[in-house]
Amino acid sequence: MDAFTAGLLQRIRATETDLTRARDEGDDFLVEVEQAELDDLRRLAAEHGVEVGATRV
């Protein structure tokens, strides 16, 4: 696995964690921000052929 792929997957995991935390805390604004970030990261992964796998969110 190259550095780009590893970094992207790490960012996706961190964003999923942040999104879960925002949902648990009931912070609707932060949920929207984190979901948008996650969508962008998933799009970037797809564009570069990075297999994201199953997600927790």
GROMACS .gro file of N, CA and C in nm:
model
  171
    1MET      N    1   0.086  -0.117   0.000
    1MET     CA    2   0.000   0.000   0.000
    1MET      C    3   0.091   0.123   0.000
    2ASP      N    4   0.061   0.217  -0.089
    2ASP     CA    5   0.143   0.337  -0.096
    2ASP      C    6   0.097   0.441   0.006
    3ALA      N    7   0.176   0.545   0.019
    3ALA     CA    8   0.148   0.648   0.120
    3ALA      C    9   0.016   0.720   0.094
    4PHE      N   10  -0.017   0.745  -0.033
    4PHE     CA   11  -0.142   0.812  -0.067
    4PHE      C   12  -0.261   0.729  -0.019
    5THR      N   13  -0.260   0.601  -0.052
    5THR     CA   14  -0.371   0.512  -0.015
    5THR      C   15  -0.383   0.501   0.137
    6ALA      N   16  -0.269   0.480   0.203
    6ALA     CA   17  -0.271   0.468   0.349
    6ALA      C   18  -0.323   0.596   0.413
    7GLY      N   19  -0.278   0.709   0.365
    7GLY     CA   20  -0.323   0.837   0.421
    7GLY      C   21  -0.470   0.862   0.398
    8LEU      N   22  -0.516   0.828   0.278
    8LEU     CA   23  -0.658   0.847   0.246
    8LEU      C   24  -0.746   0.758   0.333
    9LEU      N   25  -0.708   0.633   0.348
    9LEU     CA   26  -0.786   0.542   0.432
    9LEU      C   27  -0.786   0.586   0.578
   10GLN      N   28  -0.674   0.638   0.624
   10GLN     CA   29  -0.668   0.688   0.763
   10GLN      C   30  -0.760   0.808   0.780
   11ARG      N   31  -0.761   0.898   0.681
   11ARG     CA   32  -0.850   1.015   0.688
   11ARG      C   33  -0.997   0.972   0.686
   12ILE      N   34  -1.029   0.871   0.608
   12ILE     CA   35  -1.167   0.822   0.603
   12ILE      C   36  -1.207   0.765   0.739
   13ARG      N   37  -1.120   0.683   0.799
   13ARG     CA   38  -1.152   0.626   0.931
   13ARG      C   39  -1.169   0.736   1.036
   14ALA      N   40  -1.081   0.835   1.034
   14ALA     CA   41  -1.090   0.945   1.131
   14ALA      C   42  -1.219   1.025   1.112
   15THR      N   43  -1.255   1.048   0.988
   15THR     CA   44  -1.377   1.124   0.959
   15THR      C   45  -1.500   1.044   0.999
   16GLU      N   46  -1.499   0.912   0.977
   16GLU     CA   47  -1.610   0.829   1.023
   16GLU      C   48  -1.625   0.836   1.174
   17THR      N   49  -1.514   0.834   1.245
   17THR     CA   50  -1.516   0.845   1.391
   17THR      C   51  -1.573   0.980   1.433
   18ASP      N   52  -1.527   1.087   1.368
   18ASP     CA   53  -1.576   1.222   1.401
   18ASP      C   54  -1.725   1.235   1.370
   19LEU      N   55  -1.769   1.174   1.260
   19LEU     CA   56  -1.911   1.179   1.224
   19LEU      C   57  -1.995   1.106   1.329
   20THR      N   58  -1.951   0.991   1.371
   20THR     CA   59  -2.022   0.916   1.475
   20THR      C   60  -2.031   0.997   1.603
   21ARG      N   61  -1.921   1.059   1.641
   21ARG     CA   62  -1.920   1.141   1.762
   21ARG      C   63  -2.018   1.257   1.750
   22ALA      N   64  -2.019   1.324   1.635
   22ALA     CA   65  -2.110   1.437   1.613
   22ALA      C   66  -2.255   1.392   1.622
   23ARG      N   67  -2.285   1.275   1.565
   23ARG     CA   68  -2.422   1.222   1.573
   23ARG      C   69  -2.459   1.191   1.717
   24ASP      N   70  -2.367   1.127   1.790
   24ASP     CA   71  -2.393   1.091   1.929
   24ASP      C   72  -2.418   1.215   2.016
   25GLU      N   73  -2.349   1.324   1.984
   25GLU     CA   74  -2.363   1.448   2.061
   25GLU      C   75  -2.481   1.533   2.014
   26GLY      N   76  -2.545   1.493   1.904
   26GLY     CA   77  -2.659   1.569   1.854
   26GLY      C   78  -2.622   1.700   1.789
   27ASP      N   79  -2.498   1.712   1.739
   27ASP     CA   80  -2.451   1.835   1.676
   27ASP      C   81  -2.480   1.829   1.526
   28ASP      N   82  -2.598   1.877   1.488
   28ASP     CA   83  -2.644   1.866   1.350
   28ASP      C   84  -2.552   1.937   1.251
   29PHE      N   85  -2.500   2.053   1.289
   29PHE     CA   86  -2.411   2.125   1.199
   29PHE      C   87  -2.283   2.044   1.174
   30LEU      N   88  -2.224   1.993   1.280
   30LEU     CA   89  -2.101   1.916   1.266
   30LEU      C   90  -2.127   1.786   1.190
   31VAL      N   91  -2.245   1.727   1.206
   31VAL     CA   92  -2.280   1.608   1.128
   31VAL      C   93  -2.275   1.641   0.979
   32GLU      N   94  -2.332   1.754   0.941
   32GLU     CA   95  -2.331   1.794   0.800
   32GLU      C   96  -2.189   1.817   0.750
   33VAL      N   97  -2.106   1.881   0.830
   33VAL     CA   98  -1.968   1.908   0.791
   33VAL      C   99  -1.891   1.777   0.773
   34GLU      N  100  -1.902   1.689   0.871
   34GLU     CA  101  -1.829   1.562   0.865
   34GLU      C  102  -1.880   1.473   0.753
   35GLN      N  103  -2.011   1.472   0.730
   35GLN     CA  104  -2.067   1.391   0.621
   35GLN      C  105  -2.017   1.441   0.486
   36ALA      N  106  -2.012   1.573   0.469
   36ALA     CA  107  -1.960   1.629   0.344
   36ALA      C  108  -1.813   1.591   0.324
   37GLU      N  109  -1.735   1.598   0.430
   37GLU     CA  110  -1.594   1.559   0.423
   37GLU      C  111  -1.581   1.411   0.387
   38LEU      N  112  -1.663   1.327   0.448
   38LEU     CA  113  -1.659   1.184   0.420
   38LEU      C  114  -1.698   1.157   0.275
   39ASP      N  115  -1.800   1.225   0.226
   39ASP     CA  116  -1.842   1.208   0.087
   39ASP      C  117  -1.728   1.246  -0.008
   40ASP      N  118  -1.659   1.357   0.021
   40ASP     CA  119  -1.546   1.401  -0.062
   40ASP      C  120  -1.433   1.299  -0.060
   41LEU      N  121  -1.402   1.246   0.058
   41LEU     CA  122  -1.295   1.148   0.068
   41LEU      C  123  -1.330   1.019  -0.005
   42ARG      N  124  -1.454   0.976   0.006
   42ARG     CA  125  -1.497   0.855  -0.066
   42ARG      C  126  -1.492   0.876  -0.217
   43ARG      N  127  -1.532   0.995  -0.261
   43ARG     CA  128  -1.525   1.028  -0.404
   43ARG      C  129  -1.380   1.024  -0.451
   44LEU      N  130  -1.290   1.084  -0.374
   44LEU     CA  131  -1.148   1.085  -0.408
   44LEU      C  132  -1.094   0.942  -0.414
   45ALA      N  133  -1.133   0.860  -0.320
   45ALA     CA  134  -1.090   0.720  -0.320
   45ALA      C  135  -1.138   0.650  -0.447
   46ALA      N  136  -1.263   0.669  -0.482
   46ALA     CA  137  -1.319   0.605  -0.601
   46ALA      C  138  -1.247   0.652  -0.727
   47GLU      N  139  -1.217   0.779  -0.735
   47GLU     CA  140  -1.148   0.834  -0.852
   47GLU      C  141  -1.008   0.775  -0.869
   48HIS      N  142  -0.948   0.732  -0.760
   48HIS     CA  143  -0.812   0.678  -0.764
   48HIS      C  144  -0.807   0.527  -0.746
   49GLY      N  145  -0.924   0.463  -0.751
   49GLY     CA  146  -0.929   0.318  -0.744
   49GLY      C  147  -0.892   0.261  -0.608
   50VAL      N  148  -0.913   0.339  -0.503
   50VAL     CA  149  -0.882   0.293  -0.367
   50VAL      C  150  -1.006   0.225  -0.313
   51GLU      N  151  -0.990   0.098  -0.275
   51GLU     CA  152  -1.100   0.019  -0.217
   51GLU      C  153  -1.119   0.061  -0.071
   52VAL      N  154  -1.236   0.117  -0.041
   52VAL     CA  155  -1.262   0.165   0.094
   52VAL      C  156  -1.312   0.053   0.183
   53GLY      N  157  -1.391  -0.037   0.131
   53GLY     CA  158  -1.444  -0.147   0.212
   53GLY      C  159  -1.565  -0.105   0.290
   54ALA      N  160  -1.604  -0.191   0.382
   54ALA     CA  161  -1.723  -0.165   0.464
   54ALA      C  162  -1.697  -0.047   0.555
   55THR      N  163  -1.800   0.033   0.574
   55THR     CA  164  -1.790   0.150   0.661
   55THR      C  165  -1.875   0.129   0.784
   56ARG      N  166  -1.841   0.203   0.889
   56ARG     CA  167  -1.915   0.191   1.015
   56ARG      C  168  -2.034   0.283   1.019
   57VAL      N  169  -2.037   0.383   0.934
   57VAL     CA  170  -2.138   0.488   0.945
   57VAL      C  171  -2.261   0.452   0.867
   0.00000   0.00000   0.00000
